[in-house]
Amino acid sequence: RVTLAGRCSNVPPARTWRGRDGVRRGRSAERGQPSRPAAMAAKTAAGKPNGASNSSKSSGKADGRATAGRASGLVWLIVSALFAVVVAVAFNLLELQPSAGSTDAPSGGSGVEQAPAGTVIGREPAVVELMPASDREKYEVQHAEDLPFVRLLGGPPLNERRERPMGARFYNFYRFHLDKYWDDGSEKGVFSGKLRAFGQTATNTYTGHRFKFYREGTDELIETLTMKEDEHFMLLGPPDYDAKTRKTEMYRNALKEQEFIKDYFARTGRPWLSHYPPHKPVLPFWPTDFVGQLHKVYSPVGYFTSETEQSADPVELKLRVVSTKPRVLLIEDLLSDFEIEHIVSLGLSVVRRSSVGTAGDGFESDTRTSDNGWISRHRTPIMDTIYKRFGDALNMTEDQMREGHGGNLEQLQFVRYKEGQKYEPHHDFGATGKPNQRFSTLFIYLKTPEEGGATSFPKAVPNGIKVKPPPGSAALFYSMDEDGNGDDLSLHSGMTVDKGLKLGCNLWTWTPSYD
């Protein structure tokens, strides 16, 4: 295949020549037609006998040379085809060779399903062994506290407690912003955030608790709401005189949503805490069929042992189910000691006092007294590589493991809890009026305190659990159900650190994308 004047042709052009009459003759290089000068000469010779004689002689030579040109072109075509075949065969043979650092992962043996990780873009796929639900009788653990790093919270069951944790959403249909206060018995209460005009917010609270809503920046009380177990979506306003707002599509849709939520609770016994209308998540769940279920992921992303050294051996990740309601899995040995130190050094350089609330309206609160900071995946080449192993642990593709808008990740949040610091029970999902929601949380333990500092799940069936794995391990839990609802049972807390220091980091995934 040769290039001619910016074009490509599989057949070389036939040569042209000059006849006795001085006219250049030949065949077109690209179309196999007589060249323009030769055609003009042939047309002229048609009316002149002498010209015809000269043209006839030249034509014989031209036919011979054109035949030679076609033969030469055929040779070029055959050679090009053979070269393409050789290249294709060589490429396929290279693909069949094991890549650097690869090894044969165990086949899993009897009773283990082989399943590949999701369609991987930009990284070598992990090998996944799923323990099937049919192995329940053989491997199920009746008491979660019998598993490593898991303990019961203790106390009476949730349904027997006077105050039970719950999630609630508020929708403001007043034409002005509101300040929200939790009624703690004081004159005004404890400030708990802002609620913008025609905006939404969510909170974690308890049955029987009350919230007061004041006109922003004033002492003018607008409404007071008491939390009830069967009411999770509350509309504030509009006032009777605001007929215009009552006629809006936004308000009519809110009334439909309120009816949907009441019906959903009556059918399922669960509050609807997510966006309406429902949007099912696009990211995958690991199976959580029974407590004790164990999945294995062989990540090709080896451990880093220094700034310049990375193991060629794959990392075996064990994902053990410690709760099915909510879905919680513990992952041991997600990071090496060096990788822990690397993340800690990056995190300590950006840490500051934590806040609560939605973006733009966050505020400091006694319910969250820890410190935090943010680390981008692309902060260092080591971080970027470690994220590929995180993707294997989450069963997410490299395309999904992108930060920011259009991707499915937030940046990594580094957290620090000193003695006496905590984060009260909360959900990781919220209410923004958009279908975009946090889907899962991968909390990675970087340093565990000597006493206290466990992660608790107070609504875990039946009596609540707390987990405290060693440094380098992680807890993976899902904030959403398969029907698109926010999972109320995923309520969790960072328990008070009684002695020592707790360091960790949150990696939040979003569905359908980060917003």
Coordinates of C-alpha atoms in Angstrom, one line a residue:
R1 CA 0.0 0.0 0.0
V2 CA 1.7 3.2 -1.2
T3 CA 0.9 6.8 -0.7
L4 CA 0.5 9.0 -3.8
A5 CA -0.1 12.7 -3.5
G6 CA -1.9 12.4 -0.2
R7 CA -4.0 9.3 -1.3
C8 CA -3.6 5.6 -0.7
S9 CA -3.8 3.0 -3.5
N10 CA -3.4 -0.7 -3.4
V11 CA -2.1 -0.7 -7.1
P12 CA 0.8 1.4 -8.2
P13 CA 0.0 3.8 -11.1
A14 CA 0.8 2.7 -14.7
R15 CA 3.6 4.9 -16.2
T16 CA 2.8 7.5 -18.9
W17 CA 5.0 8.1 -22.0
R18 CA 5.3 10.7 -24.8
G19 CA 4.5 9.5 -28.3
R20 CA 6.1 10.6 -31.6
D21 CA 3.4 13.3 -32.0
G22 CA 4.6 14.8 -28.7
V23 CA 1.4 13.9 -26.8
R24 CA 1.7 12.3 -23.3
R25 CA -0.3 9.1 -23.1
G26 CA -1.0 6.4 -20.4
R27 CA -3.7 5.3 -18.0
S28 CA -5.0 7.0 -14.9
A29 CA -3.2 6.1 -11.7
E30 CA -6.4 5.8 -9.6
R31 CA -9.2 4.8 -11.9
G32 CA -7.6 2.7 -14.7
Q33 CA -9.0 5.1 -17.3
P34 CA -7.1 6.9 -20.2
S35 CA -5.4 10.0 -18.9
R36 CA -6.8 13.3 -20.1
P37 CA -4.0 14.1 -22.6
A38 CA -4.1 10.6 -24.1
A39 CA -7.9 10.8 -24.5
M40 CA -7.6 14.2 -26.2
A41 CA -5.0 12.8 -28.6
A42 CA -7.2 9.8 -29.4
K43 CA -10.1 12.1 -30.1
T44 CA -7.9 14.1 -32.5
A45 CA -6.5 11.1 -34.3
A46 CA -9.9 9.7 -35.0
G47 CA -10.3 12.3 -37.8
K48 CA -6.7 12.0 -39.2
P49 CA -5.5 8.8 -40.9
N50 CA -1.8 9.5 -40.2
G51 CA -2.7 10.2 -36.6
A52 CA -4.6 6.9 -36.4
S53 CA -1.5 5.0 -37.7
N54 CA 0.7 6.6 -35.0
S55 CA -1.9 6.1 -32.4
S56 CA -2.2 2.4 -33.2
K57 CA 1.5 1.9 -32.8
S58 CA 1.5 3.7 -29.5
S59 CA -1.6 1.9 -28.3
G60 CA 0.2 -1.5 -28.6
K61 CA 3.0 -0.2 -26.4
A62 CA 0.6 1.3 -24.0
D63 CA -1.4 -2.0 -23.6
G64 CA 1.8 -3.9 -22.9
R65 CA 3.0 -1.5 -20.2
A66 CA -0.5 -1.3 -18.7
T67 CA -0.6 -5.1 -18.4
A68 CA 2.8 -5.0 -16.7
G69 CA 1.5 -2.3 -14.3
R70 CA -1.5 -4.5 -13.4
A71 CA 0.7 -7.5 -12.8
S72 CA 2.9 -5.4 -10.5
G73 CA -0.2 -4.2 -8.6
L74 CA -1.3 -7.7 -8.1
V75 CA 2.0 -8.6 -6.6
W76 CA 1.8 -5.7 -4.2
L77 CA -1.7 -6.7 -3.2
I78 CA -0.6 -10.3 -2.4
V79 CA 2.4 -9.2 -0.4
S80 CA 0.2 -6.7 1.6
A81 CA -2.3 -9.4 2.4
L82 CA 0.4 -11.9 3.6
F83 CA 1.9 -9.2 5.8
A84 CA -1.5 -8.4 7.4
V85 CA -2.0 -12.1 8.2
V86 CA 1.4 -12.4 9.8
V87 CA 0.8 -9.3 12.0
A88 CA -2.6 -10.6 13.1
V89 CA -1.2 -14.0 14.1
A90 CA 1.6 -12.5 16.0
F91 CA -0.8 -10.1 17.9
N92 CA -3.0 -13.0 18.9
L93 CA -0.1 -15.0 20.2
L94 CA 1.0 -12.1 22.3
E95 CA -2.4 -11.8 23.9
L96 CA -2.3 -15.5 24.9
Q97 CA 1.0 -15.0 26.9
P98 CA 0.6 -14.3 30.7
S99 CA 1.1 -10.7 31.6
A100 CA 3.8 -9.6 34.0
G101 CA 2.8 -10.3 37.6
S102 CA 0.0 -12.7 36.7
T103 CA -0.4 -16.1 38.4
D104 CA -2.9 -18.9 38.3
A105 CA -5.6 -18.2 40.8
P106 CA -7.2 -21.1 42.7
S107 CA -10.2 -22.5 40.8
G108 CA -12.4 -22.4 43.9
G109 CA -13.2 -26.1 44.1
S110 CA -16.6 -27.6 44.9
G111 CA -19.5 -25.3 45.6
V112 CA -17.8 -22.0 44.4
E113 CA -19.0 -20.1 41.4
Q114 CA -16.5 -18.6 39.0
A115 CA -17.5 -15.1 38.0
P116 CA -15.4 -12.3 36.4
A117 CA -15.3 -8.8 37.7
G118 CA -17.3 -6.3 35.8
T119 CA -16.3 -5.4 32.2
V120 CA -13.0 -3.7 32.9
I121 CA -11.8 -0.7 30.9
G122 CA -8.1 0.3 31.3
R123 CA -6.9 -2.4 33.7
E124 CA -6.4 -6.1 33.8
P125 CA -9.5 -7.9 35.2
A126 CA -9.5 -9.5 38.6
V127 CA -10.5 -13.1 39.2
V128 CA -13.6 -13.5 41.4
E129 CA -14.8 -16.5 43.4
L130 CA -18.4 -16.1 44.6
M131 CA -19.7 -18.3 47.3
P132 CA -23.3 -19.3 46.2
A133 CA -26.4 -18.9 48.3
S134 CA -26.8 -22.7 48.2
D135 CA -23.8 -22.9 50.6
R136 CA -25.8 -21.3 53.3
E137 CA -26.4 -24.5 55.3
K138 CA -22.6 -25.3 55.3
Y139 CA -21.1 -21.9 56.0
E140 CA -23.8 -19.7 57.6
V141 CA -22.8 -18.2 61.0
Q142 CA -25.8 -17.9 63.3
H143 CA -24.3 -15.2 65.5
A144 CA -22.3 -12.3 63.9
E145 CA -20.2 -11.9 67.1
D146 CA -18.6 -15.2 66.3
L147 CA -16.9 -13.6 63.3
P148 CA -13.5 -11.9 63.7
F149 CA -13.6 -8.1 64.5
V150 CA -17.4 -8.1 65.0
R151 CA -19.3 -7.5 68.3
L152 CA -23.0 -6.9 69.2
L153 CA -24.0 -3.5 70.4
G154 CA -26.1 -4.8 73.3
G155 CA -29.2 -3.3 74.8
P156 CA -32.9 -4.0 74.1
P157 CA -34.0 -4.6 70.4
L158 CA -34.8 -1.5 68.5
N159 CA -38.5 -2.1 68.3
E160 CA -38.6 -2.2 72.1
R161 CA -36.9 1.1 72.7
R162 CA -38.9 4.3 73.5
E163 CA -36.8 6.3 71.1
R164 CA -35.9 4.6 67.8
P165 CA -33.6 6.0 65.2
M166 CA -35.2 7.1 62.0
G167 CA -34.6 9.1 58.8
A168 CA -36.7 12.1 57.8
R169 CA -36.9 14.4 54.8
F170 CA -38.2 18.0 54.8
Y171 CA -39.4 20.0 51.7
N172 CA -39.7 23.8 52.1
F173 CA -42.6 25.4 50.1
Y174 CA -42.2 28.8 51.7
R175 CA -40.8 31.6 49.6
F176 CA -38.0 32.2 52.1
H177 CA -35.2 30.2 53.6
L178 CA -35.6 28.5 57.0
D179 CA -33.3 27.8 59.9
K180 CA -33.8 24.3 61.4
Y181 CA -33.3 23.8 65.1
W182 CA -33.5 20.5 67.1
D183 CA -35.7 21.0 70.3
D184 CA -33.4 20.1 73.2
G185 CA -35.6 21.8 75.7
S186 CA -33.8 25.1 75.6
E187 CA -35.6 28.3 74.5
K188 CA -34.7 28.1 70.8
G189 CA -33.0 24.7 70.5
V190 CA -29.8 23.5 68.7
F191 CA -29.1 24.7 65.2
S192 CA -29.3 21.8 62.8
G193 CA -28.9 23.4 59.4
K194 CA -30.6 25.5 56.7
L195 CA -33.5 24.7 54.5
R196 CA -33.6 26.8 51.4
A197 CA -36.8 28.1 49.8
F198 CA -38.3 25.3 47.6
G199 CA -35.4 23.1 48.7
Q200 CA -35.1 19.7 50.4
T201 CA -33.0 18.3 53.2
A202 CA -32.7 15.1 55.2
T203 CA -31.8 14.3 58.7
N204 CA -31.2 11.4 61.1
T205 CA -33.3 11.7 64.2
Y206 CA -35.4 9.7 66.7
T207 CA -39.1 9.1 67.1
G208 CA -40.6 11.7 69.4
H209 CA -38.0 14.3 68.7
R210 CA -39.1 17.8 67.6
F211 CA -37.7 20.3 65.1
K212 CA -38.4 24.0 65.0
F213 CA -38.2 26.0 61.8
Y214 CA -37.5 29.7 62.0
R215 CA -37.4 32.3 59.2
E216 CA -33.7 32.6 58.3
G217 CA -31.7 34.8 60.6
T218 CA -34.7 35.7 62.9
D219 CA -36.6 34.4 65.9
E220 CA -39.9 34.2 64.0
L221 CA -41.1 30.6 64.5
I222 CA -42.8 29.3 61.3
E223 CA -43.5 25.6 62.1
T224 CA -42.8 22.8 64.6
L225 CA -42.7 19.1 63.6
T226 CA -42.7 16.0 65.8
M227 CA -41.1 12.9 64.4
K228 CA -43.3 9.9 63.9
E229 CA -42.3 6.4 62.8
D230 CA -44.8 6.3 60.0
E231 CA -44.1 9.8 58.6
H232 CA -40.8 10.3 56.9
F233 CA -41.5 13.0 54.2
M234 CA -42.9 16.3 55.6
L235 CA -43.9 19.4 53.6
L236 CA -43.5 22.8 55.2
G237 CA -46.0 25.3 53.7
P238 CA -47.1 26.7 51.5
P239 CA -49.3 29.1 53.5
D240 CA -53.0 29.3 52.7
Y241 CA -52.6 32.7 51.0
D242 CA -50.0 31.4 48.5
A243 CA -52.4 30.0 45.9
K244 CA -49.8 30.4 43.2
T245 CA -47.4 27.9 44.8
R246 CA -50.2 25.4 45.4
K247 CA -50.9 25.4 41.7
T248 CA -47.3 24.7 40.7
E249 CA -46.3 21.3 39.2
M250 CA -43.5 21.1 41.9
Y251 CA -46.1 21.2 44.7
R252 CA -48.4 18.8 43.0
N253 CA -45.6 16.3 42.4
A254 CA -44.6 16.6 46.1
L255 CA -48.1 15.6 47.1
K256 CA -47.9 12.6 44.8
E257 CA -44.5 11.7 46.3
Q258 CA -46.1 11.9 49.8
E259 CA -48.8 9.5 48.8
F260 CA -46.3 7.1 47.2
I261 CA -44.2 7.1 50.4
K262 CA -47.2 6.4 52.6
D263 CA -48.2 3.5 50.4
Y264 CA -44.6 2.2 50.2
F265 CA -44.4 2.1 54.0
A266 CA -47.7 0.3 54.3
R267 CA -46.6 -2.3 51.8
T268 CA -43.0 -2.9 53.0
G269 CA -42.8 -1.5 56.5
R270 CA -39.8 0.5 55.4
P271 CA -39.6 4.3 54.9
W272 CA -38.9 5.6 51.4
L273 CA -35.9 7.9 51.8
S274 CA -34.6 8.3 48.3
H275 CA -35.5 10.2 45.2
Y276 CA -39.0 10.0 43.6
P277 CA -39.8 8.6 41.2
P278 CA -37.6 5.6 41.9
H279 CA -34.3 5.0 40.0
K280 CA -32.7 1.6 40.4
P281 CA -28.9 1.7 41.0
V282 CA -26.6 1.1 38.0
L283 CA -23.6 -0.2 40.1
P284 CA -23.3 -3.8 41.2
F285 CA -23.9 -5.4 44.7
W286 CA -21.8 -8.2 46.0
P287 CA -24.1 -11.0 47.1
T288 CA -25.0 -10.9 50.8
D289 CA -27.2 -14.0 51.1
F290 CA -26.1 -15.0 54.6
V291 CA -23.8 -14.0 57.5
G292 CA -20.5 -15.8 57.0
Q293 CA -20.7 -15.9 53.2
L294 CA -17.1 -15.5 51.8
H295 CA -16.2 -14.2 48.4
K296 CA -12.6 -14.0 47.1
V297 CA -11.2 -11.4 44.7
Y298 CA -7.7 -11.9 43.2
S299 CA -6.6 -8.4 42.2
P300 CA -3.7 -8.2 39.8
V301 CA -2.6 -4.9 41.5
G302 CA 0.2 -6.0 43.7
Y303 CA 1.2 -4.4 47.0
F304 CA 3.6 -1.4 47.1
T305 CA 6.5 -2.0 49.5
S306 CA 8.2 1.3 48.8
E307 CA 8.1 4.4 46.6
T308 CA 9.7 2.4 43.8
E309 CA 8.9 -1.2 44.5
Q310 CA 5.6 -3.0 43.8
S311 CA 5.0 -6.8 44.2
A312 CA 4.3 -8.7 41.0
D313 CA 2.1 -11.1 43.0
P314 CA -1.7 -10.6 42.9
V315 CA -3.5 -9.7 46.1
E316 CA -6.1 -12.1 47.5
L317 CA -9.0 -10.1 49.0
K318 CA -11.5 -11.9 51.2
L319 CA -14.9 -10.3 51.4
R320 CA -16.9 -11.7 54.3
V321 CA -20.5 -10.9 54.9
V322 CA -21.1 -9.8 58.5
S323 CA -24.6 -8.4 58.1
T324 CA -27.4 -8.9 55.5
K325 CA -29.7 -6.1 56.8
P326 CA -27.9 -3.8 56.1
R327 CA -25.5 -5.3 53.6
V328 CA -22.0 -5.1 55.3
L329 CA -18.9 -6.9 54.3
L330 CA -15.4 -6.8 55.9
I331 CA -12.4 -6.9 53.6
E332 CA -9.1 -7.9 55.1
D333 CA -5.6 -6.8 53.9
L334 CA -6.8 -4.3 51.3
L335 CA -3.6 -2.2 51.8
S336 CA 0.1 -2.9 52.6
D337 CA 1.9 -1.3 55.5
F338 CA 3.7 1.1 53.1
E339 CA 0.4 2.0 51.4
I340 CA -1.1 2.8 54.8
E341 CA 1.8 5.2 55.6
H342 CA 1.5 6.8 52.1
I343 CA -2.2 7.6 52.5
V344 CA -1.7 8.8 56.1
S345 CA 1.1 11.2 55.0
L346 CA -1.1 12.7 52.3
G347 CA -4.2 12.9 54.6
L348 CA -2.4 14.7 57.5
S349 CA -1.4 17.4 55.1
V350 CA -5.0 18.3 54.3
V351 CA -7.0 17.5 57.4
R352 CA -9.3 20.1 59.1
R353 CA -12.4 20.1 61.3
S354 CA -15.3 18.1 59.9
S355 CA -18.7 19.5 59.2
V356 CA -22.2 18.1 58.5
G357 CA -24.9 19.1 56.1
T358 CA -25.1 19.4 52.3
A359 CA -22.5 21.1 50.1
G360 CA -22.7 24.9 50.5
D361 CA -24.6 24.7 53.7
G362 CA -22.3 22.6 55.8
F363 CA -21.7 23.5 59.4
E364 CA -19.8 22.3 62.5
S365 CA -21.8 20.2 64.9
D366 CA -21.3 18.4 68.2
T367 CA -22.7 15.3 66.4
R368 CA -19.5 15.1 64.3
T369 CA -16.3 16.2 66.1
S370 CA -13.7 14.5 64.0
D371 CA -11.3 16.1 61.4
N372 CA -11.1 15.3 57.7
G373 CA -9.6 16.3 54.4
W374 CA -9.7 15.2 50.7
I375 CA -7.2 13.3 48.6
S376 CA -7.6 13.0 44.8
R377 CA -6.9 9.7 43.1
H378 CA -4.4 11.5 40.9
R379 CA -2.5 13.0 43.8
T380 CA 0.4 10.5 43.3
P381 CA 1.1 7.6 40.9
I382 CA 0.9 5.2 43.8
M383 CA -2.6 6.5 44.8
D384 CA -3.7 6.1 41.2
T385 CA -2.5 2.5 41.1
I386 CA -4.0 1.6 44.5
Y387 CA -7.4 2.8 43.2
K388 CA -7.4 0.0 40.6
R389 CA -7.3 -2.5 43.6
F390 CA -10.2 -0.5 45.2
G391 CA -12.1 -1.0 41.9
D392 CA -11.6 -4.7 42.2
A393 CA -12.8 -4.7 45.8
L394 CA -15.9 -2.8 44.7
N395 CA -16.5 -4.8 41.4
M396 CA -16.4 -1.5 39.4
T397 CA -14.9 -0.9 36.0
E398 CA -12.0 1.6 35.5
D399 CA -14.5 3.8 33.6
Q400 CA -16.7 4.0 36.7
M401 CA -13.7 4.6 39.0
R402 CA -13.5 8.2 37.8
E403 CA -13.8 11.2 40.3
G404 CA -16.2 14.1 39.8
H405 CA -19.0 14.8 37.5
G406 CA -19.6 12.0 35.0
G407 CA -17.8 9.5 37.1
N408 CA -19.0 7.4 40.1
L409 CA -16.6 8.5 42.8
E410 CA -16.0 11.3 45.2
Q411 CA -12.4 12.0 46.2
L412 CA -11.0 9.9 49.0
Q413 CA -12.0 11.5 52.4
F414 CA -9.3 11.1 55.1
V415 CA -10.7 11.2 58.7
R416 CA -9.0 11.6 62.0
Y417 CA -10.6 10.9 65.4
K418 CA -8.7 12.0 68.5
E419 CA -9.7 10.9 72.1
G420 CA -13.3 11.9 72.8
Q421 CA -14.2 12.5 69.2
K422 CA -17.0 10.7 67.4
Y423 CA -19.6 10.8 64.6
E424 CA -23.2 10.2 65.8
P425 CA -25.5 7.7 63.9
H426 CA -26.2 9.0 60.3
H427 CA -26.8 7.9 56.8
D428 CA -24.3 8.5 54.0
F429 CA -27.1 9.3 51.5
G430 CA -29.1 12.5 51.5
A431 CA -32.0 14.3 49.8
T432 CA -31.1 16.9 47.1
G433 CA -34.1 16.6 44.8
K434 CA -32.0 14.7 42.2
P435 CA -31.7 11.0 41.5
N436 CA -28.0 11.0 42.0
Q437 CA -27.2 9.3 45.4
R438 CA -24.4 7.8 47.3
F439 CA -24.5 4.0 46.6
S440 CA -21.9 2.5 48.8
T441 CA -19.2 3.3 51.3
L442 CA -15.8 1.7 51.5
F443 CA -14.3 2.7 54.9
I444 CA -10.6 1.8 55.1
Y445 CA -9.0 1.5 58.5
L446 CA -5.5 3.1 58.6
K447 CA -5.0 3.2 62.4
T448 CA -7.3 1.7 65.1
P449 CA -7.4 3.1 68.6
E450 CA -6.5 1.1 71.7
E451 CA -10.1 1.5 73.1
G452 CA -13.3 2.6 71.4
G453 CA -13.6 4.0 67.9
A454 CA -15.5 1.1 66.3
T455 CA -18.0 1.6 63.4
S456 CA -21.5 0.7 64.6
F457 CA -24.6 -0.2 62.7
P458 CA -27.4 0.3 65.3
K459 CA -30.2 -0.9 63.0
A460 CA -28.5 -4.1 61.9
V461 CA -30.8 -7.0 62.4
P462 CA -31.5 -8.2 65.1
N463 CA -29.7 -6.1 67.7
G464 CA -27.1 -4.0 66.0
I465 CA -23.4 -4.7 65.5
K466 CA -20.0 -2.9 65.7
V467 CA -16.9 -3.7 63.7
K468 CA -13.3 -2.8 64.3
P469 CA -10.9 -4.6 61.9
P470 CA -7.1 -4.1 61.9
P471 CA -5.3 -1.4 59.9
G472 CA -5.3 -2.0 56.1
S473 CA -8.7 -3.7 56.2
A474 CA -12.0 -2.1 55.2
A475 CA -15.7 -2.2 55.8
L476 CA -17.9 -2.1 52.7
F477 CA -21.6 -1.3 53.1
Y478 CA -24.4 -0.2 50.8
S479 CA -26.5 2.9 51.2
M480 CA -29.1 1.8 48.7
D481 CA -31.5 -1.1 48.2
E482 CA -32.0 -2.8 44.8
D483 CA -35.3 -0.9 44.3
G484 CA -33.5 2.4 44.4
N485 CA -34.6 3.3 48.0
G486 CA -32.0 4.6 50.5
D487 CA -31.4 1.8 53.0
D488 CA -32.6 3.1 56.4
L489 CA -30.8 0.1 58.0
S490 CA -27.4 1.5 56.8
L491 CA -27.5 4.0 59.6
H492 CA -24.0 3.9 61.2
S493 CA -21.7 5.8 63.5
G494 CA -18.1 6.4 64.3
M495 CA -18.1 5.5 68.0
T496 CA -16.3 7.6 70.5
V497 CA -12.5 7.1 70.7
D498 CA -11.8 6.3 74.4
K499 CA -8.0 5.9 74.1
G500 CA -5.6 6.4 71.3
L501 CA -6.0 7.7 67.8
K502 CA -8.2 6.5 64.9
L503 CA -7.3 7.2 61.3
G504 CA -9.3 6.1 58.2
C505 CA -10.7 7.1 54.9
N506 CA -14.0 7.0 53.1
L507 CA -14.4 6.2 49.4
W508 CA -18.0 6.9 48.4
T509 CA -19.5 5.6 45.2
W510 CA -22.5 7.3 43.4
T511 CA -25.3 6.1 41.2
P512 CA -26.1 6.9 38.4
S513 CA -23.1 9.2 38.6
Y514 CA -21.5 11.7 41.0
D515 CA -23.3 15.0 41.5

